[in-house]
Coordinates of C-alpha atoms in Angstrom, one line a residue:
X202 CA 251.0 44.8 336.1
X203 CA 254.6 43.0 336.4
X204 CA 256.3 42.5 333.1
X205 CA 259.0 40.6 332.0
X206 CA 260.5 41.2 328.8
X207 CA 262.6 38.7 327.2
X208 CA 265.2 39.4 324.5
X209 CA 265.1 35.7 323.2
X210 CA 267.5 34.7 320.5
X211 CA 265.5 32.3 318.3
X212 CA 266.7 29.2 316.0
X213 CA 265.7 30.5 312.6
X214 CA 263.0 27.5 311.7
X215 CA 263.1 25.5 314.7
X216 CA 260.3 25.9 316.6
X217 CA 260.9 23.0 319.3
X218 CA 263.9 24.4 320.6
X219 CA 262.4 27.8 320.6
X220 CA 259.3 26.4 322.4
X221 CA 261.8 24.9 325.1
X222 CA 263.6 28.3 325.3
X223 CA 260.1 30.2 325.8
X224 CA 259.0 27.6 328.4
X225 CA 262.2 28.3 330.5
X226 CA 261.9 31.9 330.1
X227 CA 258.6 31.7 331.3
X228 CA 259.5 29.7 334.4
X229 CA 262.2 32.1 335.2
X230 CA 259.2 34.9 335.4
X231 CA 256.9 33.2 337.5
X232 CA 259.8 32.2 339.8
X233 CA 260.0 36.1 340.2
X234 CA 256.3 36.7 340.3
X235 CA 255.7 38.5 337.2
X236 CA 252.1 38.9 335.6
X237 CA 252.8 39.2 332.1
X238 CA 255.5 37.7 330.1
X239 CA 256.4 39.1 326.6
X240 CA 258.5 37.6 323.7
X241 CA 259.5 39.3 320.1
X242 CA 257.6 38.7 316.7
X243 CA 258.0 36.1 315.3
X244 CA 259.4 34.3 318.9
X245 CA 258.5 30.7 317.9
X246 CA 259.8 30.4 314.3
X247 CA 263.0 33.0 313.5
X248 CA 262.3 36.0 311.0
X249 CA 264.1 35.3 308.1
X250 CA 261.6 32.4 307.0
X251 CA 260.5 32.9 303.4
X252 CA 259.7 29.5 301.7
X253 CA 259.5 27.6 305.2
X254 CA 256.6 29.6 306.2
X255 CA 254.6 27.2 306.1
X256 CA 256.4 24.1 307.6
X257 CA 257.0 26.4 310.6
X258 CA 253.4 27.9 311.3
X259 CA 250.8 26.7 313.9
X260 CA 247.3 26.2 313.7
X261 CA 247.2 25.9 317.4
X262 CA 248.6 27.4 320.3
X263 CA 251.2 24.9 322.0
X264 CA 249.4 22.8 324.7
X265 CA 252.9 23.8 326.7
X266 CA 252.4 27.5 326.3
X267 CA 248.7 27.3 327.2
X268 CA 248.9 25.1 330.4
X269 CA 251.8 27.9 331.2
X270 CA 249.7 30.2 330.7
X271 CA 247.4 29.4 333.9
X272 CA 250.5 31.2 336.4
X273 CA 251.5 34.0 334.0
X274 CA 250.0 36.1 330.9
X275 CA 252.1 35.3 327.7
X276 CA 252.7 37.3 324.4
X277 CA 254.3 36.0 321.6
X278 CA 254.6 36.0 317.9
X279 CA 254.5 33.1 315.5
X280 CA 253.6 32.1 312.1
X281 CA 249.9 31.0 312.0
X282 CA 248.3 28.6 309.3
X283 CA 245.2 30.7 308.8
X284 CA 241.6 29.8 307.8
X285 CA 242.7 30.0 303.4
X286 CA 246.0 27.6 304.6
X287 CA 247.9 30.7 304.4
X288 CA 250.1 31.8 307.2
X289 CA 250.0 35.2 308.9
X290 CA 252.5 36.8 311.0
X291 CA 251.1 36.6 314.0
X292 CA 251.2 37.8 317.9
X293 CA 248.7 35.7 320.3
X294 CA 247.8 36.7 324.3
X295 CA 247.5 33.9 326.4
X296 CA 246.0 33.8 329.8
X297 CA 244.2 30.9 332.3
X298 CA 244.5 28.2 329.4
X299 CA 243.5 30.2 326.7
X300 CA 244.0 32.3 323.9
X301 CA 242.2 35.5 325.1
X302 CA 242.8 37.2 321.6
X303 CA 245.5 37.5 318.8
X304 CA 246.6 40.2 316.1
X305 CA 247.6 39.2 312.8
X306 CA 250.1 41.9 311.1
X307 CA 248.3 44.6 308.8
X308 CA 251.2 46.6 307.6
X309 CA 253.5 43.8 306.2
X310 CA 257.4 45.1 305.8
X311 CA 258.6 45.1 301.8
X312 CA 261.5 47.3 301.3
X313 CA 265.3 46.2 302.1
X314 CA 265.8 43.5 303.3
X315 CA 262.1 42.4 304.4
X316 CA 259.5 41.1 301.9
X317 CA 256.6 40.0 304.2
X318 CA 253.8 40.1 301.4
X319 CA 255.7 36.9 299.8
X320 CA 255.6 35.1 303.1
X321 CA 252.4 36.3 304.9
X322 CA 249.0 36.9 304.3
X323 CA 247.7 40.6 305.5
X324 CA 245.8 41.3 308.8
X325 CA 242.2 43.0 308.4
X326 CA 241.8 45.0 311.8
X327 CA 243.1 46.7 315.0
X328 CA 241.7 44.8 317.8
X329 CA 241.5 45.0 321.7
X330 CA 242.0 42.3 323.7
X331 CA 240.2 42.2 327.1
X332 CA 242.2 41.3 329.8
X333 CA 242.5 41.2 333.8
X334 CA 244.4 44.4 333.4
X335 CA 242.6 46.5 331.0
X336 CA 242.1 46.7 327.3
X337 CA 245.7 46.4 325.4
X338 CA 246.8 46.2 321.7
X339 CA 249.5 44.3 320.1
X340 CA 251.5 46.1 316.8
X341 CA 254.1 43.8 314.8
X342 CA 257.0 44.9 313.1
X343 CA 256.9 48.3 311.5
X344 CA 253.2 48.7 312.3
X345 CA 254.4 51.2 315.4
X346 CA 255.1 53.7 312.6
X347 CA 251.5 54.0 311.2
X348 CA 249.6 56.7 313.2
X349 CA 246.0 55.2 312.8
X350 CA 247.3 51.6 314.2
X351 CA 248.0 53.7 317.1
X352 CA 245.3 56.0 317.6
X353 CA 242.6 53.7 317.1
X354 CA 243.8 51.4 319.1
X355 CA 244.0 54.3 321.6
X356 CA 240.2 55.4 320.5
X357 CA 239.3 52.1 321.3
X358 CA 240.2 52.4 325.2
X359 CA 243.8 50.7 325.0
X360 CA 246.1 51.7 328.2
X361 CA 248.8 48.9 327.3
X362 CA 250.4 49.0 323.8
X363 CA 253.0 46.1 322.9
X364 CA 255.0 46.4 319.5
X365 CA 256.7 43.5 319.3
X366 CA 259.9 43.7 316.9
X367 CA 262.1 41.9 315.1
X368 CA 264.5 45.4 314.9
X369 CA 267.5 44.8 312.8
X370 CA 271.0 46.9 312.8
X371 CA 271.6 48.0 309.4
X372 CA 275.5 48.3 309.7
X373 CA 274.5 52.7 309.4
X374 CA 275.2 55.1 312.0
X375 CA 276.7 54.6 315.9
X376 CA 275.2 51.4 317.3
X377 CA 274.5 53.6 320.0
X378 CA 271.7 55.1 317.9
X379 CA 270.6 52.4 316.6
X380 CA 266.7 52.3 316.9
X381 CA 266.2 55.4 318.0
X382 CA 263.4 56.2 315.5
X383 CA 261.4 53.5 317.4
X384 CA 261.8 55.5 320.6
X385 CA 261.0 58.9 319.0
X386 CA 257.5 57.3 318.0
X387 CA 257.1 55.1 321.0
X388 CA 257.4 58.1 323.3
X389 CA 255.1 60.4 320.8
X390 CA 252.6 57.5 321.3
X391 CA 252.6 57.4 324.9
X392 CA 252.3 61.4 325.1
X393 CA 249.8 61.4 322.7
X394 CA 247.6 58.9 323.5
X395 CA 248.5 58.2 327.3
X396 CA 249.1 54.8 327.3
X397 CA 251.6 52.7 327.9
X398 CA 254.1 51.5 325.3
X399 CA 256.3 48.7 325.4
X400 CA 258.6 47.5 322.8
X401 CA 259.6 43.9 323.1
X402 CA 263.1 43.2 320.5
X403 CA 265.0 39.8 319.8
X404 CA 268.9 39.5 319.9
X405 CA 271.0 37.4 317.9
X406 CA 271.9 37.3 314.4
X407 CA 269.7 35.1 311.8
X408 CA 270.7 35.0 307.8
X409 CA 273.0 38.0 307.9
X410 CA 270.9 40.1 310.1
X411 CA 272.1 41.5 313.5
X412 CA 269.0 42.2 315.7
X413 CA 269.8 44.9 318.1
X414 CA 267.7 43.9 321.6
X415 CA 267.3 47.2 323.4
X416 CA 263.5 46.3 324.4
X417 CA 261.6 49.5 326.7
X418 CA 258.8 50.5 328.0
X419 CA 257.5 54.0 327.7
X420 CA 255.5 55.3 330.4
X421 CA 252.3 57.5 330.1
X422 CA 254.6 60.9 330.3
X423 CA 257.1 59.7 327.1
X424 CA 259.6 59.1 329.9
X425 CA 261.4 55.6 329.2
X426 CA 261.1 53.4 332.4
X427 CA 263.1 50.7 331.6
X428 CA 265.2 49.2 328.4
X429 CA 267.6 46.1 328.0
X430 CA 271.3 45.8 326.6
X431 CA 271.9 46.5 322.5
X432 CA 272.7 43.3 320.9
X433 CA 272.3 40.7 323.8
X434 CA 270.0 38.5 325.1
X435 CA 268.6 39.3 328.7
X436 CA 265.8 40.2 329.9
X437 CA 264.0 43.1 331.8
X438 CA 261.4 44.0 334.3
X439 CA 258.9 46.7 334.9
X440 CA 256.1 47.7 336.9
X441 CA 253.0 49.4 335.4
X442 CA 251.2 51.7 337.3
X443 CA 247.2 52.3 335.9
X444 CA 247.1 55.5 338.2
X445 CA 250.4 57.3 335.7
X446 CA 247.9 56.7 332.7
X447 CA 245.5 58.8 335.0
X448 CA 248.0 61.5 336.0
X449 CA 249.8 62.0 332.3
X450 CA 246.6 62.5 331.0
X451 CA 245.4 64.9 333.6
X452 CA 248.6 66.7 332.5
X453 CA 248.5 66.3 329.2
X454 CA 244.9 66.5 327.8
X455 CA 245.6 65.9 324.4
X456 CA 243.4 62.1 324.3
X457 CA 240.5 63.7 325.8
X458 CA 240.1 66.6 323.1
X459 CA 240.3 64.1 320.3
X460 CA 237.5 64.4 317.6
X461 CA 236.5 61.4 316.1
X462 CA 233.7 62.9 314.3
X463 CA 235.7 65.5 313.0
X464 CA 239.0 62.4 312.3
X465 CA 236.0 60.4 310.2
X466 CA 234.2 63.1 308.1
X467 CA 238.2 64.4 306.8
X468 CA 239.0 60.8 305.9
X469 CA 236.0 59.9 304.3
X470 CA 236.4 63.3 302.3
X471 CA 239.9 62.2 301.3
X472 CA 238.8 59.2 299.8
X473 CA 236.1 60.6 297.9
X474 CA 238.6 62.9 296.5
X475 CA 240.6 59.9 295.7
X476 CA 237.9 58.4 293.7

């Protein structure tokens, strides 16, 4: 798999000349013959969106986006006007014309300066998306912290993990550090699990909020492959190699020794407990 990753800078709210950013992103990758282009959460709309929600979300993919979609994979994230005329927070995968799955946001953000829940309706499930690659799974947002997102995902035969971020600087600490918490558990992930992980950021600042780019990809061994610049948009590009998700694991036989039985029978004693 060829990825490009794109550290767009999105127009809080207007989704036209967002949509006319993507679509020339996306012609830059398939002028150098990528297979799989990836945008940030939330790529089509901004983040900070509160009461505009819903003037911004979709209830269809972009004709544009899908007809792209016939040369190159796409991932993005966008508001969507769901089934109740609520919106989600949303991440769609696109490929030959269609939308081959989507993941709607499970663990919505509400502390600081995020407060999803008064936006967004909540996601219901972790789901893999079949593609010409391989089973992958999209995460949003803060969702790359919650170990059972992860390793379900994993359980369920994932080798490619996006997280697609909308990662803010919050004016604490070196901006060299910034966001390295994201890296410890992206690397943990790809160890334990190994997969894949690849972290797609935005740039720009939106409403106060510096977004700090730095997108990577993680390979199979927790080694870092590739990341973009802090705090600029750019873009990078990576090659993913099935046969390292074959050799970390040989190494590193931590996935295969997994016990789901054992996983379900504790967590279904914890919640009788609970009760």
């Amino acid at each position: 798999m060829k990825l490009y990753i794109d550290q767009i800078k999105p127009k809080l709210g207007n989704r036209a000349y967002n949509l006319e950013t993507m679509l020339q992103v996306i012609d830059r990758a398939i002028d150098e013959k990528n297979e799989v282009v990836v945008f940030p959460e939330l790529s089509l709309t901004g983040h900070s969106l509160e009461d505009i929600a819903f003037e911004v979300g979709i209830d269809k993919v972009p004709q544009e986006l899908l007809e792209k979609s016939k040369e190159i994979d796409i991932i993005f994230g966008a508001v969507e006007i769901g089934e109740e005329d609520y919106p989600y927070n949303t991440a769609y995968y696109l490929s030959e014309g269609k939308v081959l799955g989507k993941h709607r946001k499970v663990y919505l953000s509400d502390y600081g300066y995020s407060t999803e829940s008064r936006c967004f309706m909540k996601g219901n499930s972790f789901d893999v998306i079949e593609t010409k690659f391989g089973k992958i799974g999209i995460l949003l947002g803060d969702e790359i912290y919650h170990q059972s997102a992860q390793y379900i995902l994993a359980q369920k035969g994932v080798k490619y993990l996006f997280n697609l971020i909308n990662g803010v600087w919050t004016l604490k600490g070196d901006k060299e550090n910034v966001g390295s918490n994201t890296k410890l558990v992206a690397k943990a992930n790809s160890v334990m699990n190994g997969i894949f992980t690849i972290v797609a950021n935005r740039a720009g600042v939106e409403d106060g909020l510096a977004f700090y780019g730095n997108s990577f990809v993680v390979s199979p061994d927790g080694n870092i492959c590739i990341e973009g610049e802090y705090f600029k948009e750019g873009n990078i590009t990576c090659n993913l190699d099935e046969g390292e998700i074959r050799r970390a694991r040989t190494k590193y036989p931590f996935f295969k020794s997994e016990d789901r039985r054992l996983t379900v029978c504790e967590v279904l004693s914890l919640e009788k407990k609970s009760k």
